[in-house]
mmCIF file of C-alpha atoms in Angstrom:
data_model
loop_
_atom_site.group_PDB
_atom_site.id
_atom_site.type_symbol
_atom_site.label_atom_id
_atom_site.label_comp_id
_atom_site.label_asym_id
_atom_site.label_seq_id
_atom_site.Cartn_x
_atom_site.Cartn_y
_atom_site.Cartn_z
ATOM 1 C CA GLN A 1 -25.615 -19.628 4.732
ATOM 2 C CA ALA A 2 -23.277 -17.094 4.069
ATOM 3 C CA ILE A 3 -25.165 -15.398 7.625
ATOM 4 C CA ASP A 4 -26.984 -16.475 10.297
ATOM 5 C CA GLY A 5 -30.096 -15.248 11.940
ATOM 6 C CA LYS A 6 -28.326 -13.541 14.258
ATOM 7 C CA ASN A 7 -26.640 -11.588 11.199
ATOM 8 C CA LYS A 8 -23.477 -13.312 12.356
ATOM 9 C CA ARG A 9 -21.192 -14.612 9.492
ATOM 10 C CA ARG A 10 -19.181 -17.851 9.505
ATOM 11 C CA ASP A 11 -16.098 -16.189 11.413
ATOM 12 C CA GLY A 12 -18.108 -14.650 13.266
ATOM 13 C CA ARG A 13 -18.079 -11.039 12.537
ATOM 14 C CA SER A 14 -20.978 -8.564 12.079
ATOM 15 C CA SER A 15 -21.598 -7.639 8.155
ATOM 16 C CA THR A 16 -20.132 -4.398 9.061
ATOM 17 C CA ASP A 17 -16.889 -5.904 10.430
ATOM 18 C CA SER A 18 -13.098 -6.331 8.556
ATOM 19 C CA ARG A 19 -11.010 -8.408 9.207
ATOM 20 C CA LYS A 20 -7.682 -8.499 11.013
ATOM 21 C CA TYR A 21 -4.549 -6.591 9.251
ATOM 22 C CA PHE A 22 -1.278 -6.929 9.475
ATOM 23 C CA VAL A 23 0.857 -5.307 7.594
ATOM 24 C CA LYS A 24 4.490 -4.745 7.532
ATOM 25 C CA VAL A 25 6.965 -1.637 5.491
ATOM 26 C CA GLY A 26 10.337 -2.618 3.416
ATOM 27 C CA ALA A 27 9.923 -6.171 3.417
ATOM 28 C CA VAL A 28 11.522 -6.308 -0.180
ATOM 29 C CA SER A 29 15.393 -5.238 0.353
ATOM 30 C CA THR A 30 15.840 -5.419 -3.147
ATOM 31 C CA ALA A 31 12.671 -2.727 -3.547
ATOM 32 C CA LYS A 32 12.909 1.329 -3.196
ATOM 33 C CA GLY A 33 9.549 0.285 -1.133
ATOM 34 C CA SER A 34 7.326 -1.980 -0.444
ATOM 35 C CA ALA A 35 5.078 -3.448 2.485
ATOM 36 C CA TYR A 36 3.543 -6.541 2.845
ATOM 37 C CA ILE A 37 -0.105 -6.797 4.027
ATOM 38 C CA GLU A 38 -2.698 -9.515 5.895
ATOM 39 C CA LEU A 39 -6.337 -9.567 5.612
ATOM 40 C CA GLY A 40 -7.141 -12.583 7.358
ATOM 41 C CA ASN A 41 -5.909 -15.393 5.265
ATOM 42 C CA THR A 42 -5.476 -12.748 2.222
ATOM 43 C CA LYS A 43 -1.900 -12.191 1.997
ATOM 44 C CA ALA A 44 -0.050 -10.045 -0.676
ATOM 45 C CA ILE A 45 3.228 -7.895 -0.979
ATOM 46 C CA VAL A 46 3.793 -5.049 -3.149
ATOM 47 C CA SER A 47 7.164 -3.641 -4.144
ATOM 48 C CA VAL A 48 7.520 0.278 -5.747
ATOM 49 C CA PHE A 49 11.148 0.474 -7.737
ATOM 50 C CA ASP A 50 12.862 3.752 -8.037
ATOM 51 C CA PRO A 51 11.225 6.286 -11.758
ATOM 52 C CA ARG A 52 12.827 5.572 -15.023
ATOM 53 C CA GLU A 53 12.299 6.585 -18.534
ATOM 54 C CA ILE A 54 9.144 5.735 -20.264
ATOM 55 C CA PRO A 55 9.908 3.036 -22.511
ATOM 56 C CA LYS A 56 9.484 4.101 -26.220
ATOM 57 C CA GLN A 57 8.304 7.248 -25.726
ATOM 58 C CA SER A 58 8.650 9.716 -28.291
ATOM 59 C CA LYS A 59 6.838 12.675 -27.851
ATOM 60 C CA TYR A 60 7.136 14.930 -24.129
ATOM 61 C CA CYS A 61 4.783 13.675 -21.194
ATOM 62 C CA ALA A 62 4.571 16.333 -18.697
ATOM 63 C CA LEU A 63 2.845 14.185 -16.342
ATOM 64 C CA GLY A 64 4.562 10.605 -14.850
ATOM 65 C CA GLU A 65 2.761 7.131 -15.410
ATOM 66 C CA LEU A 66 2.482 4.501 -12.627
ATOM 67 C CA TYR A 67 3.486 1.273 -14.621
ATOM 68 C CA CYS A 68 1.571 -1.787 -12.423
ATOM 69 C CA ASP A 69 1.720 -5.500 -12.644
ATOM 70 C CA PHE A 70 -0.854 -7.460 -10.974
ATOM 71 C CA LYS A 71 -0.452 -10.820 -10.253
ATOM 72 C CA PHE A 72 -1.482 -13.842 -8.406
ATOM 73 C CA SER A 73 0.755 -16.732 -7.204
ATOM 74 C CA PRO A 74 0.076 -20.439 -8.595
ATOM 75 C CA PHE A 75 -0.819 -21.529 -5.179
ATOM 76 C CA ALA A 76 -2.859 -18.463 -4.529
ATOM 77 C CA SER A 77 -6.434 -20.218 -4.827
ATOM 78 C CA LEU A 78 -7.809 -23.065 -4.845
ATOM 79 C CA LEU A 79 -7.923 -23.004 -8.310
ATOM 80 C CA ARG A 80 -4.473 -23.150 -9.742
ATOM 81 C CA LYS A 81 -2.959 -21.095 -11.752
ATOM 82 C CA THR A 82 -0.329 -20.279 -13.990
ATOM 83 C CA PRO A 83 1.949 -17.408 -13.238
ATOM 84 C CA GLN A 84 1.338 -15.666 -16.348
ATOM 85 C CA SER A 85 -0.485 -12.851 -16.682
ATOM 86 C CA ASP A 86 -4.396 -13.044 -17.403
ATOM 87 C CA THR A 87 -7.471 -11.437 -18.377
ATOM 88 C CA ARG A 88 -8.208 -10.776 -14.598
ATOM 89 C CA GLY A 89 -4.225 -9.777 -13.363
ATOM 90 C CA ARG A 90 -4.946 -7.139 -16.303
ATOM 91 C CA SER A 91 -8.010 -5.808 -15.004
ATOM 92 C CA LEU A 92 -7.197 -5.467 -11.727
ATOM 93 C CA ALA A 93 -3.369 -3.829 -12.623
ATOM 94 C CA ALA A 94 -5.957 -1.523 -14.263
ATOM 95 C CA ALA A 95 -7.799 -0.826 -11.363
ATOM 96 C CA LEU A 96 -4.579 -0.577 -9.322
ATOM 97 C CA ALA A 97 -3.061 2.433 -11.194
ATOM 98 C CA SER A 98 -6.611 4.243 -11.336
ATOM 99 C CA ALA A 99 -6.594 4.208 -7.759
ATOM 100 C CA LEU A 100 -2.760 5.124 -7.172
ATOM 101 C CA ASN A 101 -2.929 7.747 -9.614
ATOM 102 C CA PRO A 102 -5.048 10.774 -8.206
ATOM 103 C CA ALA A 103 -2.743 10.090 -4.960
ATOM 104 C CA VAL A 104 0.872 10.254 -6.076
ATOM 105 C CA CYS A 105 2.512 13.628 -7.686
ATOM 106 C CA ARG A 106 3.145 13.068 -11.641
ATOM 107 C CA HIS A 107 4.018 16.014 -12.418
ATOM 108 C CA LEU A 108 6.971 16.208 -10.721
ATOM 109 C CA PHE A 109 8.384 13.352 -12.672
ATOM 110 C CA PRO A 110 7.920 13.830 -16.519
ATOM 111 C CA ASN A 111 8.605 11.673 -19.236
ATOM 112 C CA LEU A 112 9.234 9.014 -16.120
ATOM 113 C CA GLN A 113 6.978 5.904 -14.954
ATOM 114 C CA ILE A 114 6.877 4.147 -11.306
ATOM 115 C CA ASP A 115 7.011 0.232 -11.132
ATOM 116 C CA VAL A 116 4.311 -1.027 -9.019
ATOM 117 C CA PHE A 117 4.245 -4.672 -8.612
ATOM 118 C CA ALA A 118 1.513 -6.621 -6.751
ATOM 119 C CA ASN A 119 1.919 -10.259 -5.625
ATOM 120 C CA VAL A 120 -0.976 -11.918 -3.960
ATOM 121 C CA LEU A 121 0.273 -14.831 -2.005
ATOM 122 C CA GLU A 122 -3.096 -16.071 -0.728
ATOM 123 C CA ASP A 123 -6.438 -15.008 -2.311
ATOM 124 C CA ASP A 124 -9.279 -15.340 0.290
ATOM 125 C CA GLY A 125 -11.345 -12.391 -0.988
ATOM 126 C CA SER A 126 -10.667 -8.505 -0.821
ATOM 127 C CA ALA A 127 -7.339 -9.112 -2.305
ATOM 128 C CA LEU A 128 -7.619 -5.662 -4.514
ATOM 129 C CA ALA A 129 -8.569 -3.851 -1.982
ATOM 130 C CA ALA A 130 -5.519 -5.279 -0.069
ATOM 131 C CA VAL A 131 -3.329 -4.716 -2.707
ATOM 132 C CA ILE A 132 -4.490 -1.118 -2.825
ATOM 133 C CA THR A 133 -3.771 -0.114 0.660
ATOM 134 C CA ALA A 134 -0.244 -2.005 0.264
ATOM 135 C CA ALA A 135 0.520 -0.426 -2.910
ATOM 136 C CA GLY A 136 -0.263 3.022 -1.269
ATOM 137 C CA LEU A 137 2.374 2.182 1.573
ATOM 138 C CA ALA A 138 4.837 0.833 -0.593
ATOM 139 C CA LEU A 139 4.225 4.523 -2.300
ATOM 140 C CA ALA A 140 5.297 6.707 0.802
ATOM 141 C CA ASP A 141 7.849 3.996 1.779
ATOM 142 C CA ALA A 142 9.900 4.881 -1.461
ATOM 143 C CA CYS A 143 9.806 8.561 -0.791
ATOM 144 C CA ILE A 144 7.677 8.740 -3.541
ATOM 145 C CA PRO A 145 5.812 12.477 -3.492
ATOM 146 C CA MET A 146 1.862 12.123 -2.525
ATOM 147 C CA PHE A 147 -0.983 14.112 -1.877
ATOM 148 C CA ASP A 148 -2.270 11.550 0.260
ATOM 149 C CA ILE A 149 -1.977 7.995 1.449
ATOM 150 C CA VAL A 150 -4.286 5.449 -0.348
ATOM 151 C CA THR A 151 -6.938 3.078 1.673
ATOM 152 C CA ALA A 152 -9.529 0.872 -0.182
ATOM 153 C CA THR A 153 -11.956 -1.852 1.255
ATOM 154 C CA THR A 154 -14.511 -4.030 -0.458
ATOM 155 C CA ALA A 155 -18.295 -5.220 0.044
ATOM 156 C CA ALA A 156 -20.328 -8.007 -1.120
ATOM 157 C CA ILE A 157 -23.935 -7.383 -2.255
ATOM 158 C CA LEU A 158 -26.578 -10.222 -1.785
ATOM 159 C CA GLY A 159 -30.224 -8.996 -1.618
ATOM 160 C CA ASP A 160 -30.413 -6.796 0.787
ATOM 161 C CA ARG A 161 -27.036 -8.079 3.120
ATOM 162 C CA ILE A 162 -24.115 -5.760 2.506
ATOM 163 C CA LEU A 163 -21.095 -7.816 3.547
ATOM 164 C CA VAL A 164 -18.069 -5.277 4.383
ATOM 165 C CA ASP A 165 -14.606 -7.274 3.916
ATOM 166 C CA PRO A 166 -15.919 -11.050 2.565
ATOM 167 C CA THR A 167 -13.858 -14.001 2.384
ATOM 168 C CA ALA A 168 -13.532 -15.653 -1.052
ATOM 169 C CA GLU A 169 -16.254 -17.688 -0.296
ATOM 170 C CA GLU A 170 -18.627 -15.036 0.607
ATOM 171 C CA GLU A 171 -17.359 -13.541 -3.082
ATOM 172 C CA SER A 172 -18.102 -16.254 -4.479
ATOM 173 C CA LEU A 173 -21.616 -16.706 -3.627
ATOM 174 C CA CYS A 174 -22.762 -13.311 -4.050
ATOM 175 C CA MET A 175 -21.563 -13.276 -7.784
ATOM 176 C CA GLU A 176 -23.232 -16.549 -8.640
ATOM 177 C CA GLY A 177 -26.377 -14.629 -8.623
ATOM 178 C CA TYR A 178 -28.967 -16.664 -6.219
ATOM 179 C CA THR A 179 -31.133 -13.306 -6.598
ATOM 180 C CA LYS A 180 -32.554 -11.484 -9.397
ATOM 181 C CA ASP A 181 -31.910 -8.337 -8.386
ATOM 182 C CA ASN A 182 -28.656 -7.455 -5.949
ATOM 183 C CA HIS A 183 -26.123 -9.376 -6.261
ATOM 184 C CA GLY A 184 -22.148 -8.324 -6.981
ATOM 185 C CA ILE A 185 -19.178 -6.944 -4.925
ATOM 186 C CA VAL A 186 -18.111 -3.176 -4.427
ATOM 187 C CA MET A 187 -14.653 -1.803 -3.768
ATOM 188 C CA LEU A 188 -13.991 1.568 -2.616
ATOM 189 C CA ALA A 189 -10.178 2.943 -2.791
ATOM 190 C CA LYS A 190 -10.129 6.852 -1.183
ATOM 191 C CA LEU A 191 -7.828 9.104 -0.205
ATOM 192 C CA PRO A 192 -8.727 10.437 3.183
ATOM 193 C CA THR A 193 -6.745 13.460 3.879
ATOM 194 C CA LEU A 194 -8.398 15.180 0.635
ATOM 195 C CA ASP A 195 -11.949 12.991 1.610
ATOM 196 C CA GLN A 196 -11.698 12.208 -2.031
ATOM 197 C CA VAL A 197 -12.610 8.580 -3.735
ATOM 198 C CA SER A 198 -10.131 7.416 -6.288
ATOM 199 C CA GLU A 199 -11.821 4.290 -7.574
ATOM 200 C CA ILE A 200 -14.794 2.473 -7.163
ATOM 201 C CA ARG A 201 -14.938 -1.020 -8.809
ATOM 202 C CA GLN A 202 -17.954 -2.549 -9.080
ATOM 203 C CA SER A 203 -19.010 -6.427 -10.525
ATOM 204 C CA GLY A 204 -22.858 -7.884 -10.625
ATOM 205 C CA ASN A 205 -26.001 -6.432 -10.728
ATOM 206 C CA VAL A 206 -27.047 -3.664 -8.136
ATOM 207 C CA ASP A 207 -29.288 -1.222 -8.177
ATOM 208 C CA VAL A 208 -28.634 2.458 -7.213
ATOM 209 C CA ALA A 209 -29.784 2.853 -3.677
ATOM 210 C CA THR A 210 -27.952 -0.386 -2.265
ATOM 211 C CA LEU A 211 -24.600 0.558 -4.378
ATOM 212 C CA TRP A 212 -25.250 3.863 -2.331
ATOM 213 C CA GLN A 213 -25.497 2.363 1.427
ATOM 214 C CA ALA A 214 -22.866 0.169 0.357
ATOM 215 C CA CYS A 215 -20.402 3.183 -0.406
ATOM 216 C CA THR A 216 -21.396 4.855 2.576
ATOM 217 C CA GLN A 217 -20.610 1.631 4.578
ATOM 218 C CA LEU A 218 -17.392 1.486 2.554
ATOM 219 C CA ASN A 219 -16.103 4.999 2.924
ATOM 220 C CA ALA A 220 -16.827 4.868 6.626
ATOM 221 C CA ALA A 221 -14.490 1.117 6.896
ATOM 222 C CA CYS A 222 -11.752 3.505 4.535
ATOM 223 C CA THR A 223 -11.429 5.948 7.191
ATOM 224 C CA GLU A 224 -11.649 3.357 10.171
ATOM 225 C CA LEU A 225 -7.895 2.256 8.242
ATOM 226 C CA VAL A 226 -6.268 5.198 8.448
ATOM 227 C CA PRO A 227 -4.677 5.425 11.989
ATOM 228 C CA ILE A 228 -3.396 2.052 10.970
ATOM 229 C CA VAL A 229 -1.260 3.208 7.776
ATOM 230 C CA GLN A 230 -0.526 6.118 9.929
ATOM 231 C CA HIS A 231 0.914 4.160 12.838
ATOM 232 C CA VAL A 232 2.784 1.732 10.430
ATOM 233 C CA LEU A 233 4.647 4.367 8.647
ATOM 234 C CA VAL A 234 5.479 6.629 11.553
ATOM 235 C CA SER A 235 6.794 3.526 13.258
ATOM 236 C CA LYS A 236 8.751 3.164 10.327
ATOM 237 C CA VAL A 237 10.608 6.998 10.088
ATOM 238 C CA LYS A 238 11.436 6.279 14.202
ATOM 239 C CA SER A 239 12.692 3.403 13.462
ATOM 240 C CA ARG A 240 15.061 4.582 10.520
ATOM 241 C CA LEU A 241 16.062 7.644 12.811
ATOM 242 C CA ASP A 242 17.072 5.557 15.798
ATOM 243 C CA GLU A 243 19.757 3.507 13.118
ATOM 244 C CA ILE A 244 20.663 6.805 11.927
ATOM 245 C CA ASP A 245 21.292 8.122 15.393
ATOM 246 C CA ALA A 246 22.847 4.792 16.370
ATOM 247 C CA VAL A 247 25.712 4.945 13.537
ATOM 248 C CA SER A 248 25.765 8.647 14.398
ATOM 249 C CA ASP A 249 26.968 7.324 17.943
ATOM 250 C CA ASP A 250 29.037 4.773 16.748
ATOM 251 C CA ASP A 251 30.913 7.282 14.877
ATOM 252 C CA GLY A 252 31.422 9.783 17.252
ATOM 253 C CA GLU A 253 32.966 7.011 19.729
ATOM 254 C CA GLY A 254 36.566 7.292 17.642
ATOM 255 C CA ASP A 255 40.185 5.812 19.028
ATOM 256 C CA GLY A 256 42.194 8.536 17.799
ATOM 257 C CA GLU A 257 44.761 10.109 20.167
ATOM 258 C CA THR A 258 44.799 12.918 21.634
ATOM 259 C CA VAL A 259 47.396 15.471 21.057
ATOM 260 C CA GLU A 260 48.227 18.016 23.247
ATOM 261 C CA ILE A 261 48.680 21.363 22.737
ATOM 262 C CA LYS A 262 51.460 23.993 25.172
ATOM 263 C CA ASN A 263 52.193 27.371 24.655
ATOM 264 C CA GLU A 264 55.703 27.694 26.041
ATOM 265 C CA LYS A 265 56.604 31.438 26.133
ATOM 266 C CA PRO A 266 59.737 31.591 23.908
ATOM 267 C CA GLU A 267 63.071 31.774 25.295
ATOM 268 C CA GLU A 268 64.416 35.825 25.666
ATOM 269 C CA ASP A 269 67.327 36.460 23.302
ATOM 270 C CA THR A 270 70.464 37.207 25.443
ATOM 271 C CA SER A 271 72.781 37.317 22.547
ATOM 272 C CA GLU A 272 73.884 41.494 21.538
ATOM 273 C CA ASP A 273 74.696 42.091 18.371
ATOM 274 C CA ARG A 274 78.038 43.509 17.307
#
């Protein structure tokens, strides 16, 4: 049973509760910007690199492009996978790019592309939503101009039940289709300040009324993520400013010698021209 009669799941959450988040920016020193995220047992890391010319581009492109790569580590799930990109990885990479494109000021990067690399270290459900949220943080950490931050959440649907932020077990249960009508997974990505939805991804068989109800709950869950994302970015800026102030203080405390200059009155010439 994914949920008991008291409307509680196995981990004690209600159907509308999300798992705890842990987010850190600047996790990869070799990248322009990066973010590490933990959503329960789901762990992912996203790296963003400097814009570069679009390879094999023969014509002018007014809008820059986002190249997204989405991979699962071989040990990310119980079923061991090869590190090579598979069909699922390519599909999730396309969804990641679709969710991030409306948030990035691509008109400032003509003929350039920004590389976004996502790696899921452990997949315990809601991996795509976690990666989208981390990717938005990584882009901001890389100082890429953006219209808004990006937050995303997932819901699993089984019959008349909607489970926000499902685990891998709950996702598998909903995708196997034990009910004839409603069963599947819905992911929603949102630009919270602009109040716009950048991507909706739905798998399974869900009727319109249930899908609308799920999107309403996901919209509220995305809004609840905004203070977390803002706090992480503000903390990063404050720590960077503290580092700059510390360096400035060190530079100001030099060991140079102090030279004293005296304004002496010149001696009066008493000689007489003859």
